[in-house]
Amino acid sequence: MQKIGVQVNDKLSLDFFGNYDKLKNTFDNSFGGFGAFNDDLNNRGETEQFRFGFNPKYQYNKGEFVINSGFGSTKSYFLNQFLDKFCR
């Protein structure tokens, strides 16, 4: 995660952040005929996630006003022994 902040003046600050995750995994095939504990190395998955956001903060005499905003995009792919191709 990366975060960058700017102090515009005594009352206003702006923060920006960004993040990237990439995960690879394997999973069990619970419908393979052998129950939930059937380990199968042919079942694989991959997930990519991008996130970024903008958080302005304004301070006034009796408190502060903060907006927490963010956006995320996730792509997941799974390879199953029965499908024999990636699915979205």
XYZ file of N, CA and C in Angstrom:
264
model
N 0.846 -1.162 0.000
C 0.000 0.000 0.000
C 0.896 1.230 0.000
N 0.538 2.181 -0.803
C 1.228 3.465 -0.858
C 0.264 4.564 -0.452
N 0.755 5.497 0.352
C -0.081 6.608 0.798
C 0.713 7.895 0.677
N 0.080 8.908 0.107
C 0.702 10.221 -0.056
C -0.263 11.256 0.501
N 0.249 12.181 1.304
C -0.589 13.220 1.871
C -0.022 14.600 1.618
N -0.930 15.576 1.485
C -0.543 16.966 1.259
C -1.297 17.833 2.259
N -0.582 18.662 2.985
C -1.195 19.630 3.897
C -1.331 20.945 3.130
N -2.538 21.254 2.651
C -2.775 22.437 1.837
C -2.628 23.709 2.675
N -3.261 23.716 3.833
C -3.135 24.825 4.787
C -3.430 24.288 6.189
N -3.603 25.166 7.182
C -3.824 24.711 8.557
C -5.123 23.932 8.722
N -6.084 24.127 7.834
C -7.392 23.509 7.992
C -7.679 22.384 7.007
N -6.950 22.314 5.906
C -7.257 21.352 4.850
C -6.062 20.451 4.559
N -6.324 19.137 4.560
C -5.308 18.165 4.151
C -5.932 17.181 3.166
N -5.125 16.668 2.254
C -5.568 15.723 1.228
C -4.675 14.489 1.283
N -5.289 13.324 1.390
C -4.559 12.052 1.398
C -4.996 11.210 0.213
N -4.034 10.556 -0.423
C -4.271 9.651 -1.544
C -3.623 8.308 -1.206
N -4.265 7.217 -1.612
C -3.649 5.916 -1.385
C -3.920 4.995 -2.569
N -3.056 3.995 -2.725
C -3.203 2.997 -3.770
C -2.659 1.664 -3.293
N -3.210 0.579 -3.839
C -2.818 -0.755 -3.410
C -3.007 -1.732 -4.564
N -2.113 -2.729 -4.647
C -2.213 -3.788 -5.648
C -1.920 -5.110 -4.962
N -2.792 -6.103 -5.169
C -2.606 -7.448 -4.624
C -2.731 -8.453 -5.757
N -1.887 -9.486 -5.717
C -1.998 -10.603 -6.647
C -1.803 -11.882 -5.840
N -2.821 -12.734 -5.833
C -2.801 -13.962 -5.050
C -2.984 -15.165 -5.963
N -2.203 -16.204 -5.714
C -2.370 -17.487 -6.400
C -2.700 -18.518 -5.338
N -3.630 -19.450 -5.654
C -4.040 -20.430 -4.661
C -4.428 -21.741 -5.312
N -4.571 -22.771 -4.487
C -5.149 -24.050 -4.897
C -6.324 -24.313 -3.966
N -7.274 -25.096 -4.442
C -8.449 -25.384 -3.618
C -8.910 -26.808 -3.840
N -9.598 -27.356 -2.838
C -10.105 -28.722 -2.890
C -11.377 -28.783 -3.712
N -11.607 -29.912 -4.333
C -12.817 -30.140 -5.108
C -13.790 -30.928 -4.239
N -14.753 -30.262 -3.649
C -15.691 -30.945 -2.761
C -16.735 -31.752 -3.529
N -16.842 -31.567 -4.848
C -17.827 -32.298 -5.641
C -17.171 -33.357 -6.521
N -15.977 -33.788 -6.175
C -15.253 -34.768 -6.977
C -15.628 -36.199 -6.686
N -16.624 -36.432 -5.830
C -17.058 -37.788 -5.546
C -16.409 -38.378 -4.307
N -15.445 -37.677 -3.697
C -14.742 -38.233 -2.547
C -14.936 -37.382 -1.297
N -15.833 -36.420 -1.325
C -16.101 -35.612 -0.146
C -15.288 -34.334 -0.107
N -15.423 -33.623 0.983
C -14.833 -32.287 1.119
C -13.322 -32.317 1.298
N -12.742 -33.471 1.609
C -11.310 -33.522 1.878
C -10.530 -34.128 0.711
N -11.067 -34.017 -0.469
C -10.412 -34.533 -1.668
C -9.406 -33.500 -2.177
N -8.130 -33.709 -1.918
C -7.084 -32.792 -2.389
C -6.797 -33.052 -3.856
N -6.862 -32.015 -4.648
C -6.635 -32.128 -6.083
C -5.812 -30.941 -6.538
N -4.629 -31.186 -7.036
C -3.734 -30.102 -7.445
C -4.156 -29.445 -8.758
N -5.151 -30.009 -9.452
C -5.603 -29.416 -10.710
C -6.503 -28.203 -10.502
N -6.986 -27.990 -9.314
C -7.871 -26.860 -9.029
C -7.021 -25.684 -8.536
N -6.950 -24.645 -9.372
C -6.114 -23.485 -9.043
C -6.915 -22.210 -9.239
N -6.467 -21.158 -8.586
C -7.114 -19.862 -8.733
C -6.091 -18.744 -8.693
N -6.475 -17.623 -9.258
C -5.631 -16.437 -9.250
C -6.529 -15.210 -9.130
N -6.143 -14.281 -8.267
C -6.926 -13.068 -8.035
C -6.010 -11.851 -8.097
N -6.441 -10.827 -8.830
C -5.747 -9.545 -8.890
C -6.694 -8.469 -8.388
N -6.174 -7.585 -7.547
C -7.013 -6.519 -7.010
C -6.247 -5.198 -7.035
N -6.923 -4.165 -7.566
C -6.418 -2.795 -7.561
C -7.336 -1.956 -6.686
N -6.756 -1.092 -5.847
C -7.555 -0.180 -5.031
C -6.867 1.180 -4.997
N -7.670 2.229 -5.012
C -7.138 3.564 -4.801
C -8.226 4.416 -4.162
N -7.795 5.507 -3.519
C -8.770 6.343 -2.840
C -8.251 7.741 -2.574
N -9.179 8.585 -2.141
C -8.915 9.995 -1.889
C -9.642 10.368 -0.603
N -8.911 10.942 0.364
C -9.486 11.278 1.663
C -9.167 12.722 2.033
N -10.028 13.663 1.687
C -9.816 15.042 2.133
C -10.314 15.222 3.575
N -9.642 16.093 4.319
C -10.021 16.387 5.701
C -9.999 17.902 5.900
N -11.124 18.434 6.405
C -11.223 19.862 6.687
C -11.489 20.046 8.179
N -10.643 20.795 8.863
C -10.811 21.057 10.293
C -11.416 22.437 10.500
N -12.425 22.487 11.374
C -13.054 23.761 11.722
C -13.070 23.905 13.236
N -13.630 24.987 13.737
C -13.529 25.331 15.166
C -14.014 24.234 16.113
N -15.106 23.548 15.784
C -15.684 22.584 16.713
C -15.540 21.135 16.249
N -14.687 20.865 15.288
C -14.519 19.490 14.822
C -13.825 19.417 13.486
N -14.118 18.348 12.759
C -13.537 18.172 11.434
C -14.523 17.438 10.526
N -14.360 17.658 9.237
C -15.180 17.027 8.213
C -14.255 16.165 7.357
N -14.543 14.857 7.273
C -13.683 13.916 6.546
C -14.533 13.135 5.551
N -14.032 12.998 4.331
C -14.673 12.144 3.329
C -13.705 11.003 3.019
N -14.145 9.768 3.258
C -13.359 8.587 2.915
C -13.931 7.995 1.637
N -13.183 8.084 0.568
C -13.660 7.545 -0.703
C -12.632 6.559 -1.237
N -13.117 5.573 -1.947
C -12.221 4.582 -2.506
C -12.873 3.845 -3.655
N -12.038 3.215 -4.467
C -12.500 2.437 -5.613
C -11.652 1.175 -5.666
N -12.280 0.064 -5.990
C -11.549 -1.192 -6.116
C -12.017 -1.978 -7.316
N -11.105 -2.723 -7.905
C -11.414 -3.598 -9.028
C -10.748 -4.946 -8.772
N -11.524 -6.027 -8.856
C -11.008 -7.364 -8.594
C -11.296 -8.259 -9.787
N -10.277 -9.012 -10.207
C -10.439 -10.027 -11.258
C -10.015 -11.365 -10.673
N -10.872 -12.374 -10.812
C -10.579 -13.710 -10.296
C -10.689 -14.728 -11.419
N -9.754 -15.673 -11.445
C -9.737 -16.752 -12.426
C -9.605 -18.070 -11.677
N -10.362 -19.077 -12.102
C -10.294 -20.388 -11.477
C -10.134 -21.446 -12.554
N -9.202 -22.371 -12.352
C -8.995 -23.495 -13.254
C -9.464 -24.741 -12.532
N -10.443 -25.431 -13.099
C -11.026 -26.610 -12.496
C -10.725 -27.801 -13.388
N -10.493 -28.957 -12.783
C -10.148 -30.148 -13.549
C -11.256 -30.567 -14.516
N -12.511 -30.262 -14.219
C -13.615 -30.662 -15.080
C -13.847 -29.672 -16.213
N -13.613 -28.399 -15.975
C -13.817 -27.386 -17.011
C -12.622 -27.300 -17.951
N -11.442 -27.550 -17.427
C -10.201 -27.578 -18.190
C -9.898 -26.251 -18.885
N -10.398 -25.149 -18.343
C -10.086 -23.808 -18.842
C -10.388 -22.786 -17.757
N -9.912 -21.585 -17.922
C -10.167 -20.532 -16.926
C -11.577 -19.991 -17.095
N -12.197 -19.726 -15.957
C -13.545 -19.166 -15.928
C -13.514 -17.844 -15.167
N -14.376 -16.919 -15.531
C -14.487 -15.655 -14.810
C -15.763 -15.626 -14.027
